[in-house]
Amino acid sequence: MVSRVIPVDPFDLVIFGGTGDLARRKILPGLFRRYCSGQMPENARIIGAARSDMEAHDYAALAAEAIQEFGGGKACEDGTLEKFLTCLDYVTIDARGDRGWSELQARVAGKDRIEAFYFSVAPSLFGDLAERLQSHGMADSKARIVVEKPFGRDLASAQALNATLAKYFDEKQIYRIDHYLGKETVQNLMAVRFGNMLFEPLWNSQFVDHIQITVAETVGVGGRGEYYDKSGAMRDMVQNHLMQLLCLIAMEPPARFSPDAVRDEKLKVIRALDPVEPHHIVRGQYDADPDDPDAMPDYRTAVDNPRSKTESFLALKTHIANWRWAGTPFYLRTGKRLCARSSEISIVFKDTPHSIFGEEAGRHRNVLSIRLQPNEGITLGVTIKEPGPGGMRLIDVPLDMSFADALGPDGAEHVDAYERLIMDVIRGNQTLFMRGDEVEAAWAWTDPIIEGWTKRGDVPKPYDSHGAGPDTSTQLMRRDDREWREITP
Ligand code: NAD
């Protein structure tokens, strides 16, 4: 199967923070892949804007190195990289001062093309950038801004940030990135739910026993210790990524696949979330790897804060108080330094109302698993007869749809979330970006949970490196006569 690539209109993309880690690892290699695929017009311009003093040719060299190191994707024809590099330009800029702004204005002014400004800098600079774009005449109606996470650290700061951006830009011009929404399988979740007759009639508390969402990482905090310790799994993963996945699973069918129709439905889910009871929360901090404690120290050593109470693991149970989901628990789990890197959503259906095969056939439940990474794909566990003689014994087998197998090498071409989302910005499609009210509603649910454990002085439980998190996480499920799905690579 050959994928269809529709080229986007000519654009200028200014990457504030264009020399930073995110630009080098994701944005520049992603843009190059889109260039190779023919989606980026030849006359597009990418302007790096950052604090370092450098010329355009230095920036092109930095981009070439980043593309080589972090993957330019499928092999391009000879000379494509060189051609791509001619699209690059660079301006030294100070987000907090005057330096570089007139120069940037001169480069983007007066062109009849889409202007996108990617804020790939620390969130403390978002307001400065927005203000200076406006004072230098670049916040016109053609402009779009792309805002990276974290979007606030609580409701008050998210509201303040939304209010600042709203002074200079209309909501239709603001693209808040949650890169989980750019993943192929996440969009497939909507295709599976709303493109098939098979699932939607069963997609409610009458037929679904529970839903579990796991995002497990094998890495620790690495070099991000200082940032991470102020944030923790709740702010870094649950409030945004897991919340977005939960919304897509739980939302009502939107009337159409359009930005506000989808985001209205997601917002209703967040607003219907019940507060989380303290005994439905498990927090943990990873221990050192006993085999290599120097390279893989425990969490507190890694963040250089011996008294840290920040969680590197979080599991919780919540409910959605509406007609569709009343009584169906949603279990969320995420953590660092776990046994495998795996992101999976599982819809666990209820038992059949009566087993004609008797008690000895055991309990068998259909599970629809949507795997985001690695090996994107969807698996439906079905119960069949164990082959061979010896009576009616039942076993569960997977009906497996690995995208790589089903669609062939071209159909399953790897399109990274960032490159897809940047092209959506250029196309002006906000469907896969968070709206301001969604972000605020997510914080409104998150804040009391964090305040609760802070007031109680809860200390996260230690857990083994390369395991599945603290034992209390297993108990959270077992108390309800349920089990977490195994975390498999
Ligand atoms: P970084 O520290 O590697 O890079 C920061 C960039 O900002 C540099 O280009 C620097 O020159 C520029 N900068 C700093 N101060 C400036 C100023 N006063 N004026 C102009 N430019 C200035 O940061 P990063 O890891 O690339 O992260 C950028 C943003 O993306 C942050 O908001 C971060 O939370 C977010 N983010 C990063 C990642 C990641 O994997 N790195 C993932 C998700 C989100």
PDB file of C-alpha atoms in Angstrom, residues 44-194:
ATOM      1  CA  ALA A  44       9.354  26.590   2.610  1.00  0.00           C
ATOM      2  CA  ARG A  45      11.654  28.342   5.054  1.00  0.00           C
ATOM      3  CA  ILE A  46      12.720  27.197   8.474  1.00  0.00           C
ATOM      4  CA  ILE A  47      14.253  29.910  10.599  1.00  0.00           C
ATOM      5  CA  GLY A  48      16.061  28.864  13.758  1.00  0.00           C
ATOM      6  CA  ALA A  49      15.898  31.581  16.420  1.00  0.00           C
ATOM      7  CA  ALA A  50      17.864  31.085  19.600  1.00  0.00           C
ATOM      8  CA  ARG A  51      20.325  32.703  21.939  1.00  0.00           C
ATOM      9  CA  SER A  52      23.556  31.317  20.487  1.00  0.00           C
ATOM     10  CA  ASP A  53      25.533  33.522  18.149  1.00  0.00           C
ATOM     11  CA  MET A  54      25.761  31.794  14.798  1.00  0.00           C
ATOM     12  CA  GLU A  55      25.285  32.320  11.084  1.00  0.00           C
ATOM     13  CA  ALA A  56      22.820  30.564   8.805  1.00  0.00           C
ATOM     14  CA  HIS A  57      25.511  28.185   7.536  1.00  0.00           C
ATOM     15  CA  ASP A  58      26.392  27.182  11.128  1.00  0.00           C
ATOM     16  CA  TYR A  59      22.741  26.444  11.738  1.00  0.00           C
ATOM     17  CA  ALA A  60      22.575  24.336   8.587  1.00  0.00           C
ATOM     18  CA  ALA A  61      25.566  22.361   9.901  1.00  0.00           C
ATOM     19  CA  LEU A  62      23.857  21.898  13.278  1.00  0.00           C
ATOM     20  CA  ALA A  63      20.694  20.691  11.507  1.00  0.00           C
ATOM     21  CA  ALA A  64      22.645  18.276   9.283  1.00  0.00           C
ATOM     22  CA  GLU A  65      24.328  16.788  12.336  1.00  0.00           C
ATOM     23  CA  ALA A  66      21.007  16.483  14.177  1.00  0.00           C
ATOM     24  CA  ILE A  67      19.369  14.785  11.196  1.00  0.00           C
ATOM     25  CA  GLN A  68      22.231  12.326  10.935  1.00  0.00           C
ATOM     26  CA  GLU A  69      22.218  11.608  14.664  1.00  0.00           C
ATOM     27  CA  PHE A  70      18.481  11.437  15.276  1.00  0.00           C
ATOM     28  CA  GLY A  71      17.253   9.882  12.110  1.00  0.00           C
ATOM     29  CA  GLY A  72      16.318  11.402   8.820  1.00  0.00           C
ATOM     30  CA  GLY A  73      14.016   8.455   8.244  1.00  0.00           C
ATOM     31  CA  LYS A  74      13.879   6.569   4.996  1.00  0.00           C
ATOM     32  CA  ALA A  75      16.779   6.986   2.640  1.00  0.00           C
ATOM     33  CA  CYS A  76      16.469  10.074   0.508  1.00  0.00           C
ATOM     34  CA  GLU A  77      17.905  10.556  -2.925  1.00  0.00           C
ATOM     35  CA  ASP A  78      21.443  11.862  -3.033  1.00  0.00           C
ATOM     36  CA  GLY A  79      21.574  15.593  -2.565  1.00  0.00           C
ATOM     37  CA  THR A  80      18.186  15.876  -0.803  1.00  0.00           C
ATOM     38  CA  LEU A  81      19.752  16.802   2.510  1.00  0.00           C
ATOM     39  CA  GLU A  82      21.765  19.564   0.845  1.00  0.00           C
ATOM     40  CA  LYS A  83      18.599  20.887  -0.828  1.00  0.00           C
ATOM     41  CA  PHE A  84      16.714  20.764   2.470  1.00  0.00           C
ATOM     42  CA  LEU A  85      19.489  22.701   4.190  1.00  0.00           C
ATOM     43  CA  THR A  86      19.015  25.581   1.745  1.00  0.00           C
ATOM     44  CA  CYS A  87      15.561  26.095   3.340  1.00  0.00           C
ATOM     45  CA  LEU A  88      17.221  26.923   6.665  1.00  0.00           C
ATOM     46  CA  ASP A  89      18.032  30.324   8.059  1.00  0.00           C
ATOM     47  CA  TYR A  90      19.007  31.565  11.500  1.00  0.00           C
ATOM     48  CA  VAL A  91      18.548  34.665  13.661  1.00  0.00           C
ATOM     49  CA  THR A  92      20.206  35.210  17.027  1.00  0.00           C
ATOM     50  CA  ILE A  93      17.473  36.401  19.318  1.00  0.00           C
ATOM     51  CA  ASP A  94      16.834  37.234  22.933  1.00  0.00           C
ATOM     52  CA  ALA A  95      13.333  36.317  24.021  1.00  0.00           C
ATOM     53  CA  ARG A  96      13.566  38.733  26.938  1.00  0.00           C
ATOM     54  CA  GLY A  97      15.367  41.611  25.237  1.00  0.00           C
ATOM     55  CA  ASP A  98      15.478  43.508  21.942  1.00  0.00           C
ATOM     56  CA  ARG A  99      18.184  41.607  20.202  1.00  0.00           C
ATOM     57  CA  GLY A 100      17.256  39.988  16.907  1.00  0.00           C
ATOM     58  CA  TRP A 101      13.587  40.971  16.741  1.00  0.00           C
ATOM     59  CA  SER A 102      13.837  43.591  13.989  1.00  0.00           C
ATOM     60  CA  GLU A 103      15.977  41.197  11.984  1.00  0.00           C
ATOM     61  CA  LEU A 104      13.435  38.425  12.382  1.00  0.00           C
ATOM     62  CA  GLN A 105      10.653  40.791  11.406  1.00  0.00           C
ATOM     63  CA  ALA A 106      12.544  41.776   8.253  1.00  0.00           C
ATOM     64  CA  ARG A 107      12.903  38.097   7.302  1.00  0.00           C
ATOM     65  CA  VAL A 108       9.244  37.151   7.659  1.00  0.00           C
ATOM     66  CA  ALA A 109       7.499  40.446   6.850  1.00  0.00           C
ATOM     67  CA  GLY A 110       5.601  41.106   3.652  1.00  0.00           C
ATOM     68  CA  LYS A 111       5.489  37.522   2.430  1.00  0.00           C
ATOM     69  CA  ASP A 112       2.152  36.080   1.430  1.00  0.00           C
ATOM     70  CA  ARG A 113       2.590  32.759   3.152  1.00  0.00           C
ATOM     71  CA  ILE A 114       1.736  30.910   6.334  1.00  0.00           C
ATOM     72  CA  GLU A 115       3.768  31.998   9.341  1.00  0.00           C
ATOM     73  CA  ALA A 116       4.211  29.517  12.160  1.00  0.00           C
ATOM     74  CA  PHE A 117       6.185  30.228  15.320  1.00  0.00           C
ATOM     75  CA  TYR A 118       7.236  27.192  17.330  1.00  0.00           C
ATOM     76  CA  PHE A 119       7.871  28.031  21.013  1.00  0.00           C
ATOM     77  CA  SER A 120      10.476  25.339  21.719  1.00  0.00           C
ATOM     78  CA  VAL A 121      11.869  27.163  24.735  1.00  0.00           C
ATOM     79  CA  ALA A 122      11.293  27.068  28.484  1.00  0.00           C
ATOM     80  CA  PRO A 123       7.637  27.877  29.319  1.00  0.00           C
ATOM     81  CA  SER A 124       8.782  30.915  31.330  1.00  0.00           C
ATOM     82  CA  LEU A 125       9.591  32.525  27.956  1.00  0.00           C
ATOM     83  CA  PHE A 126       6.244  31.853  26.231  1.00  0.00           C
ATOM     84  CA  GLY A 127       4.739  35.190  27.325  1.00  0.00           C
ATOM     85  CA  ASP A 128       7.867  37.150  26.309  1.00  0.00           C
ATOM     86  CA  LEU A 129       7.810  35.607  22.854  1.00  0.00           C
ATOM     87  CA  ALA A 130       4.110  36.287  22.337  1.00  0.00           C
ATOM     88  CA  GLU A 131       4.489  39.886  23.455  1.00  0.00           C
ATOM     89  CA  ARG A 132       7.470  40.549  21.197  1.00  0.00           C
ATOM     90  CA  LEU A 133       5.861  38.904  18.193  1.00  0.00           C
ATOM     91  CA  GLN A 134       3.039  41.347  18.619  1.00  0.00           C
ATOM     92  CA  SER A 135       5.152  44.438  19.245  1.00  0.00           C
ATOM     93  CA  HIS A 136       7.178  43.630  16.115  1.00  0.00           C
ATOM     94  CA  GLY A 137       4.129  43.217  13.923  1.00  0.00           C
ATOM     95  CA  MET A 138       4.337  39.436  13.512  1.00  0.00           C
ATOM     96  CA  ALA A 139       1.215  38.457  15.462  1.00  0.00           C
ATOM     97  CA  ASP A 140      -1.062  39.109  12.502  1.00  0.00           C
ATOM     98  CA  SER A 141      -3.922  36.890  11.391  1.00  0.00           C
ATOM     99  CA  LYS A 142      -1.589  34.675   9.282  1.00  0.00           C
ATOM    100  CA  ALA A 143       0.437  33.748  12.358  1.00  0.00           C
ATOM    101  CA  ARG A 144       0.145  30.500  14.282  1.00  0.00           C
ATOM    102  CA  ILE A 145       2.001  29.695  17.459  1.00  0.00           C
ATOM    103  CA  VAL A 146       2.957  26.218  18.591  1.00  0.00           C
ATOM    104  CA  VAL A 147       3.319  25.868  22.337  1.00  0.00           C
ATOM    105  CA  GLU A 148       5.273  23.040  23.938  1.00  0.00           C
ATOM    106  CA  LYS A 149       4.537  21.271  27.179  1.00  0.00           C
ATOM    107  CA  PRO A 150       4.411  21.787  30.093  1.00  0.00           C
ATOM    108  CA  PHE A 151       1.425  24.083  29.782  1.00  0.00           C
ATOM    109  CA  GLY A 152       1.371  25.400  33.336  1.00  0.00           C
ATOM    110  CA  ARG A 153       2.036  23.456  36.524  1.00  0.00           C
ATOM    111  CA  ASP A 154      -1.419  23.946  38.038  1.00  0.00           C
ATOM    112  CA  LEU A 155      -4.729  25.541  37.194  1.00  0.00           C
ATOM    113  CA  ALA A 156      -3.698  29.051  38.197  1.00  0.00           C
ATOM    114  CA  SER A 157      -0.520  29.060  36.087  1.00  0.00           C
ATOM    115  CA  ALA A 158      -2.307  27.503  33.094  1.00  0.00           C
ATOM    116  CA  GLN A 159      -5.025  30.146  33.330  1.00  0.00           C
ATOM    117  CA  ALA A 160      -2.404  32.877  33.535  1.00  0.00           C
ATOM    118  CA  LEU A 161      -0.582  31.485  30.498  1.00  0.00           C
ATOM    119  CA  ASN A 162      -3.805  31.171  28.512  1.00  0.00           C
ATOM    120  CA  ALA A 163      -4.673  34.758  29.431  1.00  0.00           C
ATOM    121  CA  THR A 164      -1.236  36.010  28.346  1.00  0.00           C
ATOM    122  CA  LEU A 165      -1.380  34.230  24.993  1.00  0.00           C
ATOM    123  CA  ALA A 166      -4.972  35.393  24.475  1.00  0.00           C
ATOM    124  CA  LYS A 167      -3.799  39.014  24.698  1.00  0.00           C
ATOM    125  CA  TYR A 168      -1.900  38.575  21.443  1.00  0.00           C
ATOM    126  CA  PHE A 169      -3.445  35.594  19.655  1.00  0.00           C
ATOM    127  CA  ASP A 170      -6.869  34.197  18.980  1.00  0.00           C
ATOM    128  CA  GLU A 171      -7.509  30.627  20.226  1.00  0.00           C
ATOM    129  CA  LYS A 172      -7.653  29.538  16.558  1.00  0.00           C
ATOM    130  CA  GLN A 173      -3.997  30.587  16.218  1.00  0.00           C
ATOM    131  CA  ILE A 174      -2.732  28.654  19.265  1.00  0.00           C
ATOM    132  CA  TYR A 175      -1.523  25.054  18.851  1.00  0.00           C
ATOM    133  CA  ARG A 176      -0.798  23.436  22.227  1.00  0.00           C
ATOM    134  CA  ILE A 177       1.205  20.308  21.516  1.00  0.00           C
ATOM    135  CA  ASP A 178       0.601  16.985  23.183  1.00  0.00           C
ATOM    136  CA  HIS A 179       2.703  14.742  21.004  1.00  0.00           C
ATOM    137  CA  TYR A 180       0.734  11.659  22.115  1.00  0.00           C
ATOM    138  CA  LEU A 181      -2.117  12.936  19.966  1.00  0.00           C
ATOM    139  CA  GLY A 182       0.142  12.823  16.923  1.00  0.00           C
ATOM    140  CA  LYS A 183       0.777   9.096  17.241  1.00  0.00           C
ATOM    141  CA  GLU A 184      -0.668   6.997  14.459  1.00  0.00           C
ATOM    142  CA  THR A 185      -2.401   4.557  16.793  1.00  0.00           C
ATOM    143  CA  VAL A 186      -4.031   7.301  18.804  1.00  0.00           C
ATOM    144  CA  GLN A 187      -5.735   8.490  15.672  1.00  0.00           C
ATOM    145  CA  ASN A 188      -6.503   4.903  14.856  1.00  0.00           C
ATOM    146  CA  LEU A 189      -8.335   4.698  18.128  1.00  0.00           C
ATOM    147  CA  MET A 190     -10.857   7.141  16.714  1.00  0.00           C
ATOM    148  CA  ALA A 191     -10.946   5.260  13.399  1.00  0.00           C
ATOM    149  CA  VAL A 192     -11.590   1.967  15.196  1.00  0.00           C
ATOM    150  CA  ARG A 193     -14.279   3.419  17.444  1.00  0.00           C
ATOM    151  CA  PHE A 194     -16.128   5.537  14.931  1.00  0.00           C
TER     152      PHE A 194
END
